[in-house]
Coordinates of C-alpha atoms in Angstrom, one line a residue:
Chain B
M30 CA -0.3 -0.1 0.0
A31 CA 1.6 3.3 -1.2
T32 CA 1.9 6.0 1.6
R33 CA 1.5 9.7 1.4
L34 CA 3.8 12.3 3.0
Q35 CA 5.8 15.6 2.2
F36 CA 9.0 17.0 3.2
E37 CA 8.9 20.5 4.4
N38 CA 5.5 21.2 2.5
S39 CA 7.1 19.7 -0.7
C40 CA 5.4 16.8 -2.3
E41 CA 8.6 16.0 -4.4
I42 CA 10.1 13.2 -2.0
G43 CA 11.6 11.7 -4.7
A44 CA 14.1 14.4 -4.4
F45 CA 14.7 14.1 -0.8
S46 CA 14.9 10.5 -0.7
K47 CA 16.3 6.8 -2.2
L48 CA 14.2 3.5 -1.8
T49 CA 15.7 0.0 -2.5
N50 CA 15.2 -3.2 -1.6
A51 CA 18.2 -3.3 0.7
Y52 CA 18.2 0.3 2.3
C53 CA 16.7 3.8 2.1
L54 CA 18.5 6.9 2.3
T55 CA 16.5 10.2 3.6
A56 CA 17.3 13.8 3.6
I57 CA 18.3 15.8 6.9
G58 CA 16.3 18.4 8.0
G59 CA 12.7 19.1 7.6
S60 CA 10.5 17.8 10.3
E61 CA 11.0 14.3 12.1
N62 CA 7.9 13.5 10.1
F63 CA 9.8 13.0 7.2
Y64 CA 12.1 10.3 8.6
S65 CA 9.5 8.8 10.8
A66 CA 7.2 7.8 8.0
F67 CA 9.9 5.6 6.2
E68 CA 10.9 4.2 9.7
A69 CA 7.6 3.3 10.5
E70 CA 7.1 1.2 7.5
L71 CA 10.8 0.1 6.8
A72 CA 12.7 -0.3 10.4
D73 CA 12.4 -3.6 10.7
V74 CA 13.5 -4.5 7.5
I75 CA 16.1 -2.4 6.0
P76 CA 18.2 0.4 7.4
V77 CA 16.9 4.0 6.8
V78 CA 20.0 6.0 6.8
K79 CA 19.6 9.9 7.1
T80 CA 22.4 11.3 4.9
S81 CA 23.6 14.5 2.7
I82 CA 25.4 14.1 -0.5
G83 CA 27.5 16.8 -1.6
G84 CA 26.2 19.0 1.2
T85 CA 22.7 19.1 -0.5
R86 CA 19.4 17.5 0.5
L87 CA 18.9 16.3 -2.8
V88 CA 19.7 12.7 -2.1
G89 CA 17.2 11.1 -4.5
F90 CA 18.2 13.4 -7.3
L91 CA 21.6 12.6 -7.1
S92 CA 22.2 9.0 -6.3
V93 CA 21.5 5.7 -8.1
G94 CA 21.2 2.5 -6.5
N95 CA 19.6 -1.0 -6.0
K96 CA 20.2 -3.7 -3.8
N97 CA 23.7 -4.3 -4.9
G98 CA 25.0 -1.0 -4.8
L99 CA 24.8 2.7 -4.5
L100 CA 26.7 5.1 -6.9
L101 CA 27.3 8.6 -6.0
P102 CA 28.5 11.7 -7.8
H103 CA 32.0 13.3 -7.8
T104 CA 30.5 16.0 -5.4
T105 CA 30.1 13.5 -2.4
T106 CA 32.4 14.3 0.2
D107 CA 34.8 11.8 2.0
Q108 CA 32.7 12.2 5.2
E109 CA 29.6 11.3 3.4
L110 CA 31.0 8.5 1.4
Q111 CA 32.3 6.8 4.5
H112 CA 29.2 7.5 6.6
L113 CA 27.3 5.3 3.8
R114 CA 29.8 2.9 3.8
N115 CA 29.6 2.1 7.6
S116 CA 25.8 2.6 7.4
L117 CA 24.6 0.5 4.5
P118 CA 24.8 -3.5 4.5
D119 CA 27.9 -4.9 3.9
Q120 CA 26.8 -6.5 0.4
V121 CA 25.7 -3.1 -0.8
V122 CA 28.6 -1.5 -2.9
V123 CA 29.4 2.0 -2.4
Q124 CA 31.0 4.1 -5.1
R125 CA 31.8 7.4 -6.0
I126 CA 32.1 8.2 -9.7
E127 CA 33.6 10.7 -12.3
E128 CA 30.6 11.4 -14.4
K129 CA 30.0 14.9 -15.8
L130 CA 26.1 14.3 -15.5
S131 CA 26.0 14.4 -11.9
A132 CA 22.5 14.0 -10.9
L133 CA 22.7 10.4 -11.3
G134 CA 19.3 9.9 -9.9
N135 CA 17.7 12.2 -12.8
C136 CA 19.6 10.5 -15.6
I137 CA 19.4 6.8 -14.6
A138 CA 16.6 4.9 -13.4
C139 CA 16.9 0.9 -12.6
N140 CA 16.0 -1.8 -10.3
D141 CA 17.8 -5.1 -9.6
H142 CA 17.9 -6.4 -12.9
V143 CA 17.8 -3.4 -15.8
A144 CA 18.8 0.2 -15.7
L145 CA 17.2 3.0 -18.2
A146 CA 20.2 5.5 -18.7
H147 CA 20.6 8.9 -20.2
T148 CA 21.9 8.8 -23.8
D149 CA 24.7 11.2 -23.0
L150 CA 25.9 8.9 -20.2
D151 CA 29.8 8.1 -20.1
K152 CA 31.1 4.9 -21.5
E153 CA 32.8 4.1 -18.0
T154 CA 29.9 5.1 -15.8
E155 CA 27.6 2.5 -17.9
E156 CA 30.3 -0.1 -17.3
L157 CA 30.4 1.0 -13.4
L158 CA 26.6 0.6 -13.8
A159 CA 27.0 -3.1 -15.0
D160 CA 29.4 -3.8 -12.4
V161 CA 28.6 -2.4 -9.0
L162 CA 24.7 -2.3 -9.8
G163 CA 24.6 -6.0 -11.7
V164 CA 22.4 -4.5 -14.2
E165 CA 21.9 -4.8 -18.1
V166 CA 22.1 -0.9 -19.2
F167 CA 20.0 0.3 -21.7
R168 CA 20.1 4.0 -23.3
Q169 CA 16.7 5.0 -23.7
T170 CA 14.5 8.3 -23.9
V171 CA 11.4 8.4 -22.0
A172 CA 8.6 9.8 -23.7
G173 CA 11.3 11.8 -25.8
N174 CA 13.0 13.1 -22.7
V175 CA 16.7 12.1 -22.2
L176 CA 16.3 12.0 -18.2
S177 CA 15.1 8.7 -18.1
G178 CA 15.7 9.0 -14.4
S179 CA 13.2 11.5 -13.7
Y180 CA 10.4 10.4 -15.9
C181 CA 10.7 6.9 -14.5
A182 CA 10.3 5.0 -11.4
L183 CA 11.1 1.5 -11.6
S184 CA 10.6 -1.5 -9.0
N185 CA 11.3 -5.7 -10.0
R186 CA 7.5 -5.8 -10.1
G187 CA 6.3 -2.8 -12.6
G188 CA 7.1 0.6 -13.5
L189 CA 5.5 4.2 -13.9
V190 CA 6.4 6.2 -16.9
H191 CA 5.9 9.9 -17.9
P192 CA 2.1 10.3 -19.2
H193 CA 2.7 11.3 -22.8
T194 CA 4.6 7.8 -23.8
S195 CA 3.2 6.6 -26.8
I196 CA 1.8 2.9 -26.7
E197 CA 4.9 1.7 -29.0
D198 CA 7.6 2.9 -26.5
L199 CA 5.5 1.5 -23.5
D200 CA 5.6 -1.7 -25.4
E201 CA 9.4 -1.3 -26.6
L202 CA 10.2 -0.1 -22.9
S203 CA 8.1 -2.9 -21.1
T204 CA 10.3 -5.5 -23.5
L205 CA 13.5 -3.9 -22.6
L206 CA 12.8 -3.9 -19.0
Q207 CA 10.9 -7.1 -18.7
V208 CA 8.2 -5.6 -16.4
P209 CA 4.7 -4.5 -16.9
L210 CA 4.6 -0.4 -17.3
V211 CA 1.8 2.1 -17.0
A212 CA 1.8 5.6 -18.2
G213 CA 0.7 8.0 -15.4
T214 CA 1.2 10.9 -13.1
V215 CA 1.9 11.5 -9.4
N216 CA 1.2 14.3 -7.1
R217 CA -2.3 15.5 -9.0
G218 CA -0.8 15.6 -12.6
S219 CA 3.0 16.0 -12.0
E220 CA 4.7 14.4 -15.0
A221 CA 7.9 14.2 -13.0
I222 CA 7.3 10.7 -11.6
A223 CA 10.6 10.0 -10.2
A224 CA 10.8 13.3 -8.3
G225 CA 7.2 12.5 -6.6
M226 CA 7.7 9.3 -5.5
V227 CA 9.9 6.3 -4.5
V228 CA 9.1 2.6 -4.6
N229 CA 10.8 -0.8 -4.3
D230 CA 9.3 -4.2 -4.3
W231 CA 6.8 -4.2 -1.5
T232 CA 6.0 -0.5 -0.7
A233 CA 5.9 3.1 -2.3
F234 CA 5.8 6.6 -0.9
C235 CA 4.3 9.1 -2.8
G236 CA 3.7 13.3 -2.3
S237 CA 0.7 14.5 -0.3
D238 CA -0.9 16.0 -3.1
T239 CA -1.2 12.4 -5.0
T240 CA -4.8 11.6 -5.9
A241 CA -6.7 8.4 -4.9
T242 CA -6.8 7.7 -8.8
E243 CA -3.1 8.0 -8.9
L244 CA -2.6 6.2 -5.8
S245 CA -4.6 3.4 -6.9
V246 CA -2.6 3.1 -10.2
I247 CA 0.8 2.9 -8.5
D248 CA -0.6 0.2 -6.2
N249 CA -1.6 -1.9 -9.2
V250 CA 1.3 -1.6 -11.8
F251 CA 3.7 -2.3 -8.7
M252 CA 1.8 -4.7 -7.1
L253 CA 1.5 -3.3 -3.7
R254 CA -1.7 -4.9 -2.8
G255 CA -0.8 -5.4 0.6
D256 CA -0.7 -9.0 0.2
T257 CA 3.0 -9.1 -0.6
R258 CA 5.9 -9.5 1.7
P259 CA 9.5 -8.4 1.1
G260 CA 11.6 -11.4 -0.7
D261 CA 8.3 -13.8 -1.2
G262 CA 9.8 -15.8 -3.9
F263 CA 9.0 -13.7 -7.1
D264 CA 12.5 -13.3 -8.0
G265 CA 13.1 -17.0 -7.9
M266 CA 10.1 -17.4 -10.3
R267 CA 10.8 -14.6 -12.5
K268 CA 13.6 -16.6 -14.4
S269 CA 11.2 -19.4 -15.3
L270 CA 8.3 -16.9 -16.1
L271 CA 10.5 -14.3 -18.6
D272 CA 12.4 -15.2 -21.5
S273 CA 15.3 -12.8 -21.9
Y274 CA 17.7 -13.0 -24.8
K275 CA 21.3 -12.8 -24.5
Chain G
M9 CA 9.5 28.6 -11.0
P10 CA 7.4 30.2 -13.8
R11 CA 8.8 30.5 -16.8
R12 CA 9.9 34.3 -18.3
P13 CA 7.6 35.8 -20.3
R14 CA 8.7 35.3 -24.3
R15 CA 9.2 37.8 -26.7
H16 CA 6.5 37.9 -28.9
Q17 CA 4.1 40.9 -30.5
R18 CA 1.7 42.6 -29.1
L19 CA -1.8 41.7 -29.8
K20 CA -3.6 43.6 -32.5
S21 CA -7.0 44.4 -30.6
W22 CA -7.9 45.3 -27.4
P23 CA -10.4 42.5 -26.2
I24 CA -13.1 43.4 -23.7
T25 CA -14.9 40.4 -21.8
F26 CA -18.1 40.1 -20.1
S27 CA -16.2 39.4 -16.8
P28 CA -16.4 41.8 -14.1
F29 CA -13.2 43.3 -14.5
G30 CA -13.8 43.6 -18.3
R31 CA -16.7 45.9 -17.4
A32 CA -14.7 48.1 -15.3
L33 CA -12.6 48.7 -18.0
A34 CA -14.9 49.3 -20.2
R35 CA -16.5 51.9 -17.9
M36 CA -13.1 53.8 -17.4
G37 CA -13.0 55.3 -20.6
S38 CA -9.4 56.6 -19.6
V39 CA -8.3 52.9 -19.8
S40 CA -4.3 53.6 -20.6
K41 CA -3.4 52.3 -23.9
P42 CA -0.2 50.2 -23.8
K43 CA 2.7 52.3 -24.3
R44 CA 6.2 51.4 -25.8
H45 CA 8.5 53.2 -23.9
S46 CA 12.1 52.2 -23.4
E47 CA 11.7 49.4 -21.1
S48 CA 8.9 48.1 -23.4
I49 CA 6.9 45.9 -20.7
E50 CA 3.6 46.2 -21.9
N51 CA 0.5 46.6 -20.0
H52 CA -2.1 44.0 -19.1
T53 CA -4.8 43.0 -21.3
P54 CA -8.1 41.9 -19.7
S55 CA -9.5 38.7 -20.7
S56 CA -11.3 35.9 -19.0
S57 CA -11.3 32.2 -19.0
N58 CA -14.6 31.6 -20.5
G59 CA -13.0 32.7 -23.7
F60 CA -15.6 35.6 -24.5
V61 CA -13.7 38.0 -26.6
K62 CA -14.7 40.8 -28.3
H63 CA -12.5 43.8 -30.7
P64 CA -14.7 47.0 -30.6
L65 CA -11.1 48.9 -30.5
D66 CA -8.2 49.0 -33.0
E67 CA -4.8 49.3 -32.0
K68 CA -1.9 50.0 -34.4
P69 CA -0.1 46.8 -34.7
E70 CA 3.5 46.9 -33.0
G71 CA 5.7 45.4 -35.7
S72 CA 9.3 45.6 -34.3
E73 CA 10.9 43.1 -32.0
S74 CA 14.4 43.4 -30.7
S75 CA 16.8 41.8 -33.1
D76 CA 17.0 37.9 -33.3
G77 CA 19.8 36.2 -31.7
E78 CA 20.6 39.4 -29.4
F79 CA 19.5 39.7 -25.9
D80 CA 19.7 43.4 -25.2
G81 CA 18.1 42.8 -21.7
V82 CA 14.6 43.9 -23.0
V83 CA 11.6 41.3 -22.8
Q84 CA 8.1 41.7 -24.4
A85 CA 5.2 40.4 -22.6
D86 CA 1.5 40.9 -22.2
F87 CA 0.0 40.0 -19.3
A88 CA -3.5 39.0 -18.6
F89 CA -5.7 38.7 -15.7
F90 CA -7.7 35.5 -15.1
D91 CA -10.1 34.0 -12.7
P92 CA -8.6 31.4 -10.8
K93 CA -9.2 28.1 -12.2
P94 CA -8.4 24.3 -11.0
N95 CA -5.8 24.1 -13.3
D96 CA -3.3 26.8 -11.8
F97 CA -3.1 24.6 -9.2
H98 CA 0.8 23.8 -9.3
G99 CA 1.7 27.4 -10.3
V100 CA -0.3 29.2 -7.4
K101 CA 1.1 26.3 -5.1
T102 CA 4.4 27.3 -6.0
L103 CA 3.8 31.1 -5.7
L104 CA 2.7 30.5 -2.0
Q105 CA 5.2 27.8 -1.0
T106 CA 6.7 30.3 1.3
Y107 CA 3.8 31.8 2.7
L108 CA 4.1 30.6 6.2
D109 CA 8.0 30.2 6.0
V110 CA 8.8 26.8 7.0
E111 CA 5.9 25.5 8.9
E112 CA 4.3 22.3 8.0
W113 CA 0.6 23.2 7.0
D114 CA -2.7 22.3 4.6
L115 CA -1.0 24.2 1.4
S116 CA -2.7 22.1 -1.0
G117 CA -6.1 22.7 0.9
F118 CA -5.3 26.7 1.2
V119 CA -4.9 26.7 -2.7
D120 CA -7.9 24.6 -3.4
L121 CA -9.8 27.2 -1.3
I122 CA -8.5 30.3 -3.4
L123 CA -9.1 28.5 -6.7
E124 CA -12.7 27.4 -5.8
Q125 CA -13.5 31.0 -5.1
T126 CA -13.8 32.2 -8.5
T127 CA -15.9 35.5 -7.8
V128 CA -13.3 37.2 -6.2
G129 CA -9.6 36.4 -6.9
T130 CA -7.1 37.2 -9.8
V131 CA -4.2 35.3 -11.2
V132 CA -1.9 37.0 -13.8
K133 CA -0.6 34.8 -16.5
V134 CA 1.2 35.6 -20.1
E135 CA -0.8 35.8 -23.2
D136 CA -0.5 32.5 -25.2
D137 CA 1.6 31.0 -22.7
E138 CA 1.3 27.1 -23.3
D139 CA 3.1 26.5 -19.6
E140 CA 0.5 28.4 -17.9
G141 CA 2.9 29.9 -15.3
I142 CA 1.2 31.8 -12.9
F143 CA 3.0 34.8 -12.2
A144 CA 0.8 36.7 -9.7
L145 CA -2.0 36.4 -7.5
A146 CA -4.4 38.5 -5.3
T147 CA -7.4 37.2 -3.6
A148 CA -9.5 38.1 -0.2
L149 CA -10.8 35.4 1.7
N150 CA -13.4 35.8 4.5
L151 CA -12.2 34.1 7.7
S152 CA -15.6 33.1 9.2
R153 CA -16.5 31.8 5.5
Y154 CA -14.1 29.3 5.8
R155 CA -13.4 28.9 9.5
E156 CA -14.1 25.1 9.4
Q157 CA -11.2 24.8 6.6
K158 CA -8.0 22.8 8.2
C159 CA -6.0 25.5 6.6
I160 CA -7.5 28.3 7.9
I161 CA -7.4 27.0 11.2
Q162 CA -3.8 26.4 11.3
L163 CA -3.1 29.7 9.7
K164 CA -5.1 31.2 12.9
D165 CA -3.0 29.4 15.2
L166 CA 0.2 30.6 13.7
F167 CA -0.6 34.1 13.6
L168 CA -1.6 33.9 17.3
A169 CA 1.5 32.3 17.9
K170 CA 3.3 34.6 16.5
A171 CA 1.5 37.6 17.9
S172 CA 1.9 36.3 21.5
Q173 CA 4.9 38.2 22.2
E174 CA 3.2 41.7 21.5
K175 CA 0.6 42.1 24.1
G176 CA -1.6 44.7 22.9
V177 CA -1.7 43.6 19.3
A178 CA -2.4 40.1 20.3
D179 CA -6.1 40.7 21.5
Q180 CA -7.0 43.1 18.7
L181 CA -5.9 39.9 16.3
R182 CA -7.8 37.3 18.5
V183 CA -11.2 39.6 18.2
L184 CA -10.4 40.0 14.4
L185 CA -10.1 36.1 14.0
G186 CA -12.6 35.2 16.4
E187 CA -15.8 37.3 17.0
Q188 CA -15.4 39.4 14.4
A189 CA -14.4 36.7 11.6
H190 CA -17.4 37.5 9.4
N191 CA -16.3 41.1 8.7
V192 CA -12.7 40.3 8.1
G193 CA -10.7 39.1 4.6
L194 CA -7.5 37.4 4.5
L195 CA -5.8 39.5 1.8
V196 CA -3.3 37.1 -0.3
S197 CA -1.1 38.4 -3.1
Q198 CA 1.7 36.8 -3.9
R199 CA 4.0 37.2 -7.2
V200 CA 7.4 37.0 -8.6
V201 CA 10.0 39.1 -7.6
N202 CA 10.6 40.6 -10.8
L203 CA 6.9 41.6 -11.9
P204 CA 6.8 44.9 -13.5
P205 CA 5.2 47.5 -10.8
Q206 CA 2.9 48.9 -13.6
L207 CA 0.6 46.1 -13.0
L208 CA 0.1 46.6 -9.6
P209 CA -2.5 49.0 -9.5
P210 CA -4.9 47.1 -12.1
L211 CA -4.4 44.3 -10.0
Y212 CA -5.6 45.8 -6.6
D213 CA -8.2 47.7 -8.5
S214 CA -9.2 44.6 -10.1
L215 CA -9.5 42.8 -6.5
F216 CA -11.5 45.7 -4.7
N217 CA -13.9 46.0 -7.7
E218 CA -14.5 42.0 -7.6
V219 CA -15.0 42.1 -3.8
S220 CA -17.7 45.4 -4.0
W221 CA -19.5 43.3 -7.0
A222 CA -19.6 40.4 -5.1
T223 CA -21.5 41.9 -2.5
E224 CA -24.3 42.6 -5.2
D225 CA -23.6 39.3 -7.4
E226 CA -23.4 36.6 -5.1
P227 CA -26.8 34.1 -5.4
T228 CA -27.3 34.2 -1.7
E229 CA -27.3 36.8 1.1
E230 CA -25.2 34.9 3.3
L231 CA -22.4 35.0 0.5
R232 CA -23.0 38.7 -0.5
N233 CA -22.5 39.6 3.2
S234 CA -19.4 37.5 3.3
F235 CA -18.0 39.9 0.7
R236 CA -18.6 43.2 3.0
F237 CA -15.0 43.1 4.9
K238 CA -14.5 45.7 7.6
H239 CA -10.7 44.8 7.8
Y240 CA -8.5 43.1 6.0
V241 CA -5.7 41.1 7.5
M242 CA -2.2 40.3 5.5
L243 CA 0.7 38.6 6.1
S244 CA 4.0 40.2 4.2
K245 CA 8.1 40.1 4.0
I246 CA 9.8 42.9 4.8
Y247 CA 13.5 43.2 5.5
K248 CA 14.5 45.2 8.7
H249 CA 17.6 46.8 9.8
K250 CA 19.6 45.1 12.2
N251 CA 20.6 48.3 13.8
P252 CA 18.0 50.9 13.8
E253 CA 19.8 53.3 16.0
Q254 CA 22.8 53.7 13.8
K255 CA 20.4 55.5 11.4
R256 CA 20.1 58.2 13.5
K257 CA 23.8 59.2 13.5
R258 CA 24.0 59.3 9.7
S259 CA 22.2 62.3 8.2
D260 CA 21.7 60.6 4.7
D261 CA 19.3 58.2 4.6
S262 CA 20.6 56.0 2.0
E263 CA 19.9 53.0 4.4
E264 CA 15.8 52.6 5.1
A265 CA 15.0 51.3 8.2
I266 CA 12.5 48.8 6.7
V267 CA 12.5 47.6 3.1
Y268 CA 9.5 46.3 1.7
V269 CA 9.6 43.4 -0.5
K270 CA 6.4 44.4 -1.8
P271 CA 6.0 48.4 -2.5
E272 CA 2.5 48.4 -1.8
D273 CA 3.1 47.1 1.9
E274 CA 4.7 50.2 2.7
I275 CA 1.4 52.0 1.8
F276 CA -0.7 49.0 3.8
H277 CA 1.6 49.7 6.9
K278 CA 0.9 53.4 7.0
L279 CA -2.9 53.0 6.8
S280 CA -2.9 49.7 8.8
S281 CA -4.7 49.4 12.2
W282 CA -2.0 47.6 14.1
S283 CA 0.8 45.8 12.8
F284 CA 3.9 44.0 14.3
C285 CA 7.0 42.0 13.1
F286 CA 8.3 38.7 13.8
P287 CA 11.6 37.0 12.8
L288 CA 11.6 34.4 10.1
R289 CA 12.7 31.1 10.5
T290 CA 14.9 30.9 7.1
Q291 CA 17.3 33.1 6.5
Q292 CA 18.1 33.2 3.2
P293 CA 21.6 34.6 2.0
A294 CA 21.5 38.0 1.6
P295 CA 22.7 40.2 -1.4
H296 CA 25.7 42.6 -0.6
E297 CA 23.4 45.1 -0.5
M298 CA 21.1 43.5 1.9
K299 CA 23.8 42.3 4.7
N300 CA 22.4 45.0 7.3
Y301 CA 19.1 43.6 7.1
R302 CA 17.3 40.8 8.2
S303 CA 13.8 39.3 7.0
M304 CA 10.9 39.8 9.1
G305 CA 7.2 38.7 8.5
L306 CA 4.8 41.4 9.0
I307 CA 1.2 40.8 10.1
M308 CA -0.9 43.8 9.7
A309 CA -4.7 44.8 9.9
V310 CA -5.9 47.2 7.5
E311 CA -9.6 49.0 7.8
A312 CA -11.7 48.7 4.6
D313 CA -12.7 52.4 4.7
K314 CA -8.9 52.9 4.0
I315 CA -8.6 51.1 0.6
P316 CA -9.9 53.8 -1.6
T317 CA -6.8 56.0 -0.2
F318 CA -4.8 53.0 -0.7
R319 CA -5.6 52.8 -4.3
Q320 CA -5.1 56.4 -4.9
E321 CA -1.3 56.1 -3.1
L322 CA -0.8 53.2 -5.0
G323 CA -1.4 54.9 -8.3
S324 CA 0.8 57.8 -7.9
L325 CA 3.8 55.7 -6.2
I326 CA 4.0 53.7 -9.0
N327 CA 3.4 56.5 -11.5
E328 CA 6.7 58.4 -10.0
S329 CA 8.9 55.4 -9.7

């Protein structure tokens, strides 16, 4: 079931948080309500870590990660890097990368298996994505926008993309990503999907302006209907249910 | 942040519509024709959201534009005044983001309230702008009519909390927000910082005219009465000089004691029945000229009788600047 919340009167919670299957990052500042909302849902299962990146609160826009690793921009300070390495589980590889497109969260959308990347991403970064995050990288635009990270929210079960994505693009992306995709909005008609929500395999958080319709679309496409638990074996079935061509 | 107005040619004709604001301009024979002066900021053209347009007047079309490829600092823009529409939600919310500083409150509910009140309230947009960016907003909300709304309750509590330091004023504020609330309007006026000041007199004229028309045009007696405001309460931002005593030593008043972010606030402050300041929690890094000032919130109440004086003084203030 998706939860609605806000960060200091802003509904762009995807800017201030990062959610994966193995950890959750939140920004510092604002009231404790933001952090507590995440804690309430996730505390028993995965660590919720308060951090800044490069001294800013935009942890969602600047970083990209999944259960295997976390990539940070070159603006990340040494203290922040150390703090994250200490706080996250050992199997999560935390790495700072040199990439001129430093808002990694805006440029790359990923789940535990595939990633959609900005078309101008460095070759090196693409290789690091494949190595550290263990994903197959596809350079793709979403509804004509190069910032694939901003306009697409992805989990292992489904994805929500920019509302103006055409049917052909939806089919193509769905085949590439091997998950069901839906074109929709968040935060009462906002097209910047990833800015307005964060999602993992069993829960999602959306900005408080999100309407009930948008919330039900999110619940449907990400299969959050409440009868699922973390790691309930879908990953195991995945290989037998979906073909992938190498 | 709303997009900057793009350069484009001025409208050929002067559309006049059936909105109350349009009526006002039709009545005002001496409506200022948009002049092309060296700053090239065009005046408003009125239009309404229901799309009725008549073309009784013909204007000489302005054909010239700044040379392509060179930005010489002059931008042409036609601003239009509209009634609030549900579509304006995101733009209005952006303008009101910092209205109550960093307090967490039902901002979305407040914006919805403003947008539902189409009889009184004006938003300023640029003609033919697909982005529909909102550049300014002015409205007046009756505090008693909306007293059940969560956002208004939170707002009242916040105002009273800020006033608790100022003994005399707190009681007057409490009365205005409580027993006399049916006569009190919350005046909300927010805009982008670089909005041309020439738009202010028409903006406030349209607001106060709409208020007086609402007292006649609203369908029910209760609604008509709700717009017979006796007082207006408003919240604004000002910059106060950090060391006011120093000023007396210097004979040159190059540094004012108070700098008003919105020019009309100076007039409101002068005409107010009472007012008080409180420090704001966010202190933004100030530009060099403002390093001696700190930003404060200002809450004041103005009697509705003083409004005609205000309109007059605003007109002369804008004309001389």
